[in-house]
Amino acid sequence: MEQPEMKKLAAERAVQFVEDGMIVGLGTGSTAEFAIRKLGAMVKGGLHIQAIPTSQKSKKLAGEFEIPLIELDDTVEIDVTIDGADEVDSNLNLIKGGGGALTREKIVAYHTKKLIIVVDETKIVKRLGADFPVPVEVTKFAWAATKKTLIDLGCTAELRTIMDEKFITDNGNYIINCDFGPISQPEVLEKDINAIPGVVENGLFINLADLVIVGSRQGLMTLDQQITGSD
Ligand code: 5RP
């Protein structure tokens, strides 16, 4: 089975957790897109949901499928969010932000009752940071000074570019990719990064995921808080 098929398998399993009347968070990235497309088909078939997208890209896709969208305001509690990840460890902690949507993704995840992460088997790691840098969204103002402070935390850091242009997030900020290597205490690092002035948010998602659905060559696997616990 190829990687896109594994992603689709996981995403379409996750969509089965969505029930009529729910408020649903829509993630960002190629795996989350499979979930949005499936939800779109279900809405066409009569499912009633209201959705909150985590990026302009997901908003556009949801709009194409006529999924009703609402704002995340102070009256809203999100029932379930389906999102992808770049790395997942055995404690269900994550690195996210490969698509640059980490800030909105983390806000939506925080306000969600059940966060379901959908990935293919290549995303499962022993230690976060082994293969994927931690994306950090920073203000444009003084970004180079912020980058220097991030390096002082013990990483190599690179401003994210796309086709030689600086990548700009939906919030109008930059992203600095911070390679810490394997991270021994992700919960400490998440707080340390966010304590730096100029940092808007970082891609370490700690204790937010409730369920991880993994598409693998052998089929579907799930990891949840009960079975993995913390070690
Ligand atoms: C976007 C994300 C994505 O969920 C993450 O990068 C995984 O993407 P994909 O499903 O395309 O592998 O965090 O900001």
XYZ file of N, CA and C and ligand atoms in Angstrom:
707
model
N 0.843 -1.208 0.000
C 0.000 0.000 0.000
C 0.878 1.257 0.000
N 0.549 2.209 -0.839
C 1.330 3.449 -0.918
C 0.906 4.418 0.194
N 1.769 5.420 0.450
C 1.515 6.367 1.547
C 0.154 7.073 1.433
N -0.232 7.585 0.253
C -1.538 8.251 0.182
C -2.705 7.324 0.550
N -2.586 6.058 0.180
C -3.663 5.109 0.538
C -3.748 4.913 2.050
N -2.574 4.857 2.697
C -2.556 4.686 4.156
C -3.175 5.914 4.829
N -2.882 7.095 4.284
C -3.449 8.334 4.832
C -4.968 8.329 4.673
N -5.431 7.904 3.506
C -6.871 7.898 3.215
C -7.599 6.920 4.146
N -6.993 5.769 4.328
C -7.580 4.740 5.205
C -7.795 5.307 6.611
N -6.751 5.955 7.139
C -6.834 6.520 8.496
C -7.887 7.631 8.552
N -7.865 8.502 7.558
C -8.780 9.661 7.558
C -10.234 9.197 7.476
N -10.478 8.215 6.650
C -11.873 7.787 6.465
C -12.388 6.984 7.658
N -11.471 6.379 8.411
C -11.888 5.729 9.676
C -12.264 6.803 10.698
N -11.482 7.870 10.737
C -11.716 8.938 11.726
C -13.074 9.598 11.525
N -13.467 9.733 10.293
C -14.725 10.404 9.970
C -15.927 9.656 10.569
N -15.743 8.359 10.825
C -16.840 7.574 11.425
C -17.177 8.047 12.850
N -16.302 8.835 13.457
C -16.586 9.360 14.801
C -17.490 10.598 14.757
N -17.737 11.095 13.576
C -18.549 12.312 13.438
C -20.027 11.942 13.393
N -20.803 12.595 14.259
C -22.247 12.307 14.318
C -23.050 13.547 13.950
N -24.304 13.293 13.596
C -25.209 14.371 13.214
C -25.269 15.431 14.316
N -25.204 16.694 13.938
C -25.331 17.786 14.904
C -24.017 18.245 15.507
N -22.945 17.550 15.181
C -21.653 17.887 15.824
C -21.006 19.140 15.217
N -20.163 19.767 16.035
C -19.253 20.815 15.552
C -17.893 20.141 15.351
N -17.343 20.286 14.148
C -16.166 19.505 13.757
C -15.011 20.426 13.355
N -13.855 20.193 13.924
C -12.649 20.919 13.527
C -12.020 20.229 12.325
N -11.668 21.028 11.321
C -11.077 20.472 10.091
C -9.586 20.786 10.081
N -8.772 19.750 10.079
C -7.320 19.934 10.087
C -6.795 20.397 8.736
N -5.467 20.417 8.659
C -4.790 20.897 7.451
C -3.752 19.856 7.021
N -3.558 19.741 5.716
C -2.567 18.792 5.192
C -3.230 17.728 4.346
N -2.401 16.895 3.718
C -2.944 15.932 2.751
C -3.814 14.867 3.423
N -3.494 14.481 4.658
C -4.303 13.444 5.330
C -5.632 14.035 5.781
N -5.569 15.218 6.369
C -6.807 15.889 6.797
C -7.719 16.151 5.596
N -7.103 16.401 4.446
C -7.915 16.649 3.235
C -8.780 15.453 2.874
N -8.235 14.243 3.065
C -9.050 13.049 2.794
C -10.294 13.051 3.689
N -10.102 13.488 4.949
C -11.239 13.528 5.888
C -12.251 14.588 5.446
N -11.752 15.739 5.005
C -12.672 16.814 4.574
C -13.485 16.347 3.360
N -12.816 15.689 2.434
C -13.529 15.208 1.234
C -14.607 14.207 1.613
N -14.283 13.301 2.534
C -15.265 12.288 2.960
C -16.434 12.958 3.689
N -16.095 13.918 4.569
C -17.164 14.646 5.279
C -18.052 15.390 4.289
N -17.423 15.932 3.256
C -18.180 16.634 2.216
C -19.202 15.709 1.571
N -18.772 14.495 1.280
C -19.689 13.526 0.665
C -20.816 13.185 1.646
N -20.467 13.082 2.938
C -21.494 12.746 3.943
C -22.492 13.898 4.113
N -21.989 15.129 4.036
C -22.877 16.296 4.134
C -23.835 16.296 2.935
N -23.292 15.986 1.782
C -24.127 15.908 0.577
C -25.209 14.843 0.759
N -24.858 13.798 1.500
C -25.805 12.702 1.738
C -26.769 12.969 2.883
N -26.675 14.150 3.523
C -27.675 14.491 4.538
C -27.139 14.690 5.953
N -25.834 14.481 6.171
C -25.263 14.708 7.513
C -25.282 16.203 7.827
N -25.730 16.557 9.057
C -25.732 17.961 9.474
C -24.590 18.195 10.448
N -23.623 18.978 10.006
C -22.544 19.374 10.918
C -22.251 20.850 10.674
N -21.517 21.428 11.614
C -20.929 22.748 11.405
C -19.436 22.570 11.617
N -18.632 23.238 10.794
C -17.196 22.959 10.852
C -16.377 24.229 11.034
N -15.194 24.013 11.629
C -14.246 25.115 11.844
C -12.918 24.710 11.207
N -12.526 25.374 10.119
C -11.274 25.010 9.453
C -10.057 25.595 10.158
N -8.905 24.918 10.020
C -7.677 25.378 10.684
C -6.769 26.159 9.734
N -7.209 26.351 8.489
C -6.381 27.117 7.538
C -7.266 27.624 6.417
N -6.744 28.569 5.675
C -7.464 29.076 4.500
C -7.632 27.959 3.475
N -6.619 27.090 3.386
C -6.677 25.999 2.412
C -7.830 25.037 2.741
N -7.931 24.675 4.011
C -9.004 23.750 4.421
C -10.362 24.435 4.324
N -10.378 25.748 4.589
C -11.625 26.507 4.464
C -12.123 26.462 3.017
N -11.185 26.640 2.095
C -11.554 26.647 0.676
C -12.090 25.275 0.265
N -11.385 24.231 0.695
C -11.814 22.875 0.327
C -13.197 22.572 0.910
N -13.386 22.926 2.176
C -14.690 22.687 2.816
C -15.793 23.457 2.090
N -15.445 24.670 1.652
C -16.417 25.486 0.918
C -16.823 24.816 -0.391
N -15.838 24.209 -1.057
C -16.145 23.525 -2.327
C -17.138 22.387 -2.113
N -17.086 21.762 -0.921
C -18.007 20.659 -0.620
C -19.269 21.139 0.104
N -19.398 22.459 0.229
C -20.562 23.066 0.893
C -20.760 22.558 2.324
N -19.646 22.365 3.016
C -19.715 22.040 4.451
C -19.971 23.358 5.190
N -21.053 23.457 5.989
C -21.330 24.715 6.692
C -20.202 25.063 7.665
N -19.739 26.308 7.587
C -18.604 26.732 8.419
C -19.043 27.757 9.449
N -18.438 27.704 10.621
C -18.696 28.704 11.661
C -17.363 29.204 12.217
N -17.423 30.317 12.949
C -16.226 30.874 13.607
C -16.050 30.201 14.969
N -14.816 30.104 15.416
C -14.563 29.637 16.786
C -14.644 30.852 17.704
N -15.828 31.010 18.340
C -15.969 32.138 19.271
C -16.173 31.599 20.691
N -16.593 32.463 21.607
C -16.665 32.045 23.009
C -17.884 31.175 23.322
N -18.729 30.915 22.339
C -19.907 30.074 22.599
C -19.707 28.650 22.070
N -18.606 28.458 21.374
C -18.455 27.196 20.633
C -17.590 26.193 21.400
N -18.054 24.944 21.438
C -17.216 23.852 21.925
C -17.139 22.837 20.791
N -15.951 22.513 20.370
C -15.801 21.618 19.211
C -15.902 20.172 19.703
N -16.766 19.384 19.061
C -16.956 17.990 19.497
C -15.772 17.119 19.090
N -15.414 17.211 17.837
C -14.313 16.371 17.352
C -13.523 17.140 16.291
N -12.203 17.001 16.344
C -11.337 17.560 15.295
C -10.525 16.420 14.701
N -10.413 16.434 13.378
C -9.596 15.426 12.688
C -8.457 16.168 11.998
N -7.228 15.834 12.387
C -6.073 16.556 11.854
C -4.910 15.578 11.643
N -3.976 15.964 10.838
C -2.793 15.148 10.600
C -1.668 15.510 11.553
N -0.499 14.905 11.344
C 0.684 15.247 12.145
C 1.930 14.862 11.368
N 3.043 15.465 11.752
C 4.319 15.145 11.111
C 5.073 14.065 11.883
N 4.908 14.051 13.209
C 5.469 12.982 14.037
C 4.522 12.714 15.210
N 4.472 11.443 15.614
C 3.650 11.037 16.767
C 4.503 10.114 17.634
N 4.554 10.369 18.950
C 5.295 9.436 19.812
C 4.324 8.543 20.577
N 4.849 7.659 21.406
C 3.983 6.663 22.053
C 3.117 7.285 23.149
N 3.410 8.507 23.560
C 2.544 9.207 24.521
C 1.489 10.061 23.826
N 1.407 9.909 22.503
C 0.448 10.679 21.698
C 0.806 12.168 21.657
N 2.051 12.473 21.935
C 2.517 13.838 21.702
C 2.943 13.953 20.239
N 2.882 15.188 19.718
C 3.008 15.363 18.270
C 3.964 16.491 17.909
N 4.509 16.391 16.697
C 5.011 17.586 16.011
C 4.055 17.845 14.861
N 3.591 19.084 14.766
C 2.714 19.497 13.677
C 3.244 20.804 13.080
N 2.691 21.138 11.917
C 3.050 22.418 11.327
C 3.794 22.314 10.018
N 3.886 21.071 9.497
C 4.515 20.905 8.181
C 3.823 21.751 7.119
N 2.525 21.928 7.298
C 1.760 22.741 6.349
C 1.676 24.202 6.763
N 2.287 24.527 7.899
C 2.355 25.920 8.342
C 1.132 26.420 9.089
N 0.226 25.498 9.448
C -1.031 25.936 10.075
C -1.039 25.701 11.588
N 0.146 25.540 12.178
C 0.214 25.057 13.559
C -0.518 25.916 14.586
N -0.510 27.236 14.403
C -1.137 28.081 15.430
C -2.648 27.868 15.461
N -3.266 27.943 14.294
C -4.724 27.722 14.264
C -5.043 26.278 14.648
N -4.180 25.350 14.223
C -4.416 23.936 14.584
C -4.364 23.753 16.098
N -3.412 24.446 16.745
C -3.313 24.250 18.198
C -4.479 24.909 18.924
N -4.924 26.053 18.442
C -6.071 26.717 19.065
C -7.315 25.807 18.938
N -7.526 25.297 17.741
C -8.693 24.427 17.512
C -8.575 23.150 18.358
N -7.384 22.565 18.400
C -7.174 21.343 19.200
C -7.489 21.604 20.673
N -7.058 22.746 21.165
C -7.245 23.093 22.584
C -8.727 23.175 22.943
N -9.533 23.627 21.998
C -10.966 23.808 22.261
C -11.804 22.619 21.789
N -11.158 21.480 21.617
C -11.835 20.284 21.091
C -11.981 19.218 22.168
N -13.171 18.600 22.213
C -13.389 17.527 23.195
C -12.615 16.265 22.803
N -12.631 15.921 21.508
C -11.916 14.703 21.073
C -11.061 15.028 19.844
N -9.761 15.059 20.062
C -8.841 15.339 18.954
C -8.347 14.014 18.377
N -8.732 13.775 17.128
C -8.308 12.541 16.450
C -7.226 12.902 15.442
N -6.076 12.255 15.591
C -4.952 12.493 14.681
C -4.872 11.337 13.695
N -4.762 11.693 12.430
C -4.716 10.669 11.384
C -3.380 10.742 10.658
N -2.694 9.600 10.625
C -1.355 9.569 10.023
C -1.134 8.239 9.303
N -0.106 8.219 8.469
C 0.364 6.929 7.961
C 1.506 6.458 8.855
N 1.878 5.201 8.701
C 2.820 4.575 9.640
C 4.187 5.253 9.705
N 4.564 5.995 8.667
C 5.892 6.634 8.658
C 5.996 7.748 9.700
N 4.866 8.185 10.259
C 4.874 9.320 11.196
C 5.128 8.895 12.654
N 5.107 7.584 12.904
C 5.273 7.111 14.279
C 6.765 7.062 14.626
N 7.145 7.738 15.707
C 8.564 7.789 16.089
C 8.726 7.450 17.577
N 9.951 7.036 17.917
C 10.247 6.783 19.338
C 10.331 8.103 20.080
N 11.071 9.030 19.511
C 11.260 10.357 20.120
C 10.918 11.432 19.111
N 10.138 12.415 19.532
C 9.831 13.545 18.654
C 11.123 14.270 18.290
N 11.178 14.789 17.092
C 12.340 15.592 16.680
C 13.391 14.794 15.949
N 13.240 13.461 15.936
C 14.271 12.621 15.316
C 14.410 12.953 13.831
N 13.292 13.090 13.158
C 13.340 13.285 11.700
C 12.773 14.621 11.253
N 11.998 15.264 12.098
C 11.265 16.449 11.646
C 11.569 17.615 12.579
N 11.914 18.786 12.040
C 12.175 19.930 12.923
C 10.879 20.442 13.548
N 11.006 21.163 14.645
C 9.835 21.781 15.273
C 9.577 23.118 14.576
N 8.421 23.264 13.916
C 8.121 24.552 13.296
C 7.699 25.562 14.371
N 8.243 26.765 14.260
C 7.901 27.808 15.231
C 7.405 29.026 14.455
N 6.169 29.433 14.735
C 5.632 30.634 14.074
C 6.098 31.854 14.860
N 6.673 32.827 14.130
C 7.219 34.025 14.800
C 6.708 35.284 14.089
N 6.699 36.373 14.818
C 6.312 37.646 14.188
C 7.383 38.036 13.161
N 6.948 38.787 12.137
C 7.935 39.294 11.175
C 8.897 40.253 11.866
N 8.342 41.048 12.768
C 9.162 42.011 13.501
C 10.246 41.267 14.284
N 11.480 41.609 14.034
C 12.644 41.093 14.772
C 12.797 39.574 14.655
N 12.352 39.020 13.515
C 12.385 37.551 13.392
C 13.805 36.992 13.529
N 14.792 37.737 13.038
C 16.164 37.211 13.097
C 16.666 37.167 14.546
N 16.244 38.156 15.341
C 16.615 38.145 16.771
C 15.913 36.974 17.468
N 14.666 36.734 17.105
C 13.930 35.603 17.695
C 14.619 34.291 17.301
N 15.054 34.230 16.048
C 15.749 33.016 15.580
C 17.015 32.755 16.411
N 17.758 33.835 16.694
C 18.992 33.688 17.479
C 18.669 33.133 18.869
N 17.576 33.613 19.459
C 17.194 33.137 20.795
C 16.761 31.664 20.734
N 16.115 31.288 19.644
C 15.735 29.872 19.479
C 16.989 28.998 19.389
N 18.000 29.476 18.652
C 19.257 28.715 18.529
C 19.896 28.534 19.912
N 19.774 29.563 20.751
C 20.326 29.473 22.113
C 19.661 28.356 22.927
N 18.460 27.949 22.502
C 17.792 26.827 23.206
C 18.385 25.477 22.805
N 19.238 25.470 21.774
C 19.922 24.217 21.435
C 19.492 23.579 20.125
N 19.118 24.404 19.155
C 18.724 23.827 17.854
C 19.513 24.481 16.737
N 19.435 23.883 15.557
C 19.795 24.614 14.355
C 18.481 25.128 13.782
N 18.498 26.346 13.267
C 17.231 26.974 12.892
C 17.319 27.548 11.492
N 16.227 27.399 10.766
C 16.164 27.939 9.392
C 14.822 28.573 9.137
N 14.852 29.756 8.572
C 13.596 30.400 8.191
C 12.958 29.582 7.061
N 11.661 29.290 7.186
C 11.010 28.504 6.132
C 10.797 29.364 4.889
N 11.196 28.797 3.750
C 10.955 29.492 2.478
C 10.214 28.541 1.550
N 9.561 29.131 0.575
C 8.898 28.322 -0.442
C 9.210 28.983 -1.785
N 9.840 28.241 -2.672
C 10.320 28.759 -3.959
C 11.129 30.043 -3.758
N 12.073 29.993 -2.823
C 12.979 31.113 -2.533
C 12.300 32.343 -1.924
N 11.006 32.245 -1.637
C 10.301 33.351 -0.958
C 10.061 32.931 0.496
N 10.048 33.907 1.388
C 9.742 33.584 2.787
C 8.304 33.063 2.871
N 8.128 31.954 3.578
C 6.774 31.396 3.758
C 6.008 32.294 4.733
N 4.777 32.614 4.385
C 3.954 33.461 5.267
C 2.716 32.680 5.697
N 2.471 32.650 6.985
C 1.331 31.872 7.499
C 0.015 32.622 7.250
N -1.089 31.924 7.501
C -2.415 32.559 7.382
C -2.553 33.735 8.350
N -1.710 33.768 9.369
C -1.764 34.867 10.348
C -0.791 35.993 10.001
N -0.129 35.875 8.856
C 0.788 36.927 8.409
C 2.156 36.886 9.073
N 2.542 35.729 9.586
C 3.834 35.595 10.275
C 4.793 34.699 9.493
N 6.029 34.583 10.008
C 7.014 33.662 9.426
C 7.044 32.367 10.233
N 7.732 31.365 9.641
C 7.982 30.118 10.376
C 9.476 29.848 10.399
N 9.981 29.497 11.568
C 11.375 29.069 11.683
C 11.359 27.576 12.021
N 12.017 26.782 11.199
C 12.101 25.340 11.456
C 13.288 25.086 12.385
N 13.012 24.506 13.542
C 14.049 24.329 14.565
C 14.365 22.852 14.745
N 15.584 22.481 14.388
C 15.985 21.076 14.482
C 16.738 20.855 15.799
N 16.045 20.210 16.752
C 16.643 19.928 18.063
C 17.210 18.505 18.116
N 17.035 17.714 17.029
C 17.340 16.281 17.138
C 16.291 15.658 18.041
N 16.525 14.385 18.490
C 15.538 13.722 19.347
C 15.325 14.512 20.646
N 14.070 14.780 20.970
C 13.741 15.667 22.096
C 13.411 14.820 23.327
N 14.152 15.039 24.422
C 13.927 14.172 25.592
C 12.747 14.651 26.438
N 12.522 15.958 26.511
C 11.402 16.452 27.329
C 10.560 17.434 26.511
N 9.719 16.907 25.618
C 8.966 17.797 24.731
C 8.048 18.763 25.467
N 7.541 18.324 26.647
C 6.610 19.193 27.383
C 7.348 20.419 27.945
N 8.615 20.248 28.283
C 9.421 21.378 28.778
C 9.800 22.289 27.606
N 10.216 21.668 26.514
C 10.635 22.453 25.343
C 9.476 23.284 24.792
N 8.274 22.709 24.790
C 7.128 23.466 24.268
C 6.984 24.788 25.021
N 7.089 24.705 26.348
C 6.926 25.917 27.178
C 8.102 26.869 26.990
N 9.315 26.319 26.909
C 10.511 27.168 26.763
C 10.459 27.964 25.453
N 10.028 27.304 24.398
C 9.956 28.011 23.103
C 8.921 29.132 23.190
N 7.756 28.806 23.747
C 6.681 29.814 23.784
C 6.973 30.968 24.742
N 7.981 30.800 25.601
C 8.335 31.892 26.525
C 9.184 32.963 25.840
N 9.636 32.708 24.613
C 10.499 33.681 23.913
C 9.626 34.769 23.277
N 9.872 36.024 23.588
C 9.110 37.091 22.930
C 9.341 37.046 21.416
N 8.264 37.203 20.677
C 8.360 37.097 19.214
C 7.838 35.763 18.711
N 7.810 34.768 19.608
C 7.227 33.471 19.224
C 5.716 33.565 19.377
N 5.023 33.161 18.328
C 3.558 33.150 18.376
C 3.094 31.793 18.902
N 3.646 30.709 18.355
C 3.263 29.358 18.772
C 4.270 28.380 18.191
N 4.353 27.194 18.784
C 5.251 26.182 18.209
C 4.502 24.882 17.938
N 5.134 24.029 17.146
C 4.457 22.825 16.634
C 4.519 21.609 17.539
N 4.951 21.772 18.798
C 4.872 20.644 19.742
C 3.469 20.623 20.335
N 2.758 19.549 20.120
C 1.386 19.390 20.641
C 1.454 18.347 21.754
N 1.376 18.828 22.985
C 1.585 17.958 24.139
C 0.247 17.720 24.843
N -0.056 16.449 25.087
C -1.301 16.085 25.809
C -2.563 16.665 25.172
N -2.581 16.756 23.884
C -3.784 17.261 23.221
C -4.532 16.159 22.479
N -3.807 15.198 21.923
C -4.462 14.159 21.108
C -5.142 13.125 22.008
N -6.356 12.757 21.640
C -7.075 11.707 22.381
C -6.941 10.353 21.697
N -6.841 10.383 20.395
C -6.803 9.133 19.627
C -5.944 9.368 18.378
N -5.077 8.403 18.090
C -4.293 8.472 16.857
C -4.673 7.266 16.000
N -5.087 7.543 14.786
C -5.435 6.459 13.863
C -4.333 6.387 12.810
N -3.746 5.184 12.718
C -2.577 5.010 11.860
C -2.939 4.089 10.692
N -2.751 4.586 9.482
C -2.899 3.717 8.310
C -1.554 3.062 8.044
N -1.556 1.726 7.996
C -0.286 1.027 7.789
C -0.469 -0.026 6.691
N 0.649 -0.616 6.298
C 0.563 -1.658 5.261
C -0.295 -2.827 5.724
N -0.330 -3.026 7.054
C -1.131 -4.135 7.606
C -2.597 -3.740 7.795
N -2.923 -2.485 7.570
C -4.300 -2.026 7.809
C -4.295 -0.919 8.842
N -5.377 -0.840 9.642
C -5.497 0.267 10.599
C -4.994 -0.121 11.982
N -4.336 0.819 12.640
C -3.961 0.644 14.047
C -4.445 1.887 14.773
N -4.777 1.743 16.062
C -5.124 2.946 16.828
C -4.281 3.017 18.087
N -3.947 4.221 18.458
C -3.270 4.473 19.732
C -4.168 5.424 20.492
N -4.467 5.099 21.754
C -5.230 6.079 22.530
C -4.604 6.265 23.895
N -5.088 7.280 24.629
C -4.463 7.633 25.917
C -4.505 6.453 26.872
N -5.613 5.667 26.861
C -5.725 4.564 27.822
C -4.632 3.515 27.629
N -4.407 3.131 26.342
C -3.480 2.010 26.167
C -2.017 2.452 26.206
N -1.741 3.688 25.839
C -0.322 4.065 25.819
C 0.101 4.635 27.174
N -0.790 5.438 27.805
C -0.446 6.058 29.085
C 0.833 6.848 28.966
N 1.540 7.036 30.056
C 2.821 7.743 29.958
C 3.906 6.897 30.586
N 5.079 6.858 29.956
C 6.159 6.078 30.574
C 7.412 6.923 30.676
C -0.183 21.227 8.853
C 0.053 19.995 9.623
C -0.218 18.686 8.929
O -1.263 18.058 9.600
C 1.035 17.859 8.934
O 2.062 18.572 8.289
C 0.805 16.519 8.224
O 0.587 16.722 6.865
P 0.253 15.542 5.868
O -1.055 14.960 6.294
O 0.188 16.207 4.510
O 1.365 14.534 5.943
O 0.431 19.993 10.764
O 0.225 22.371 9.550
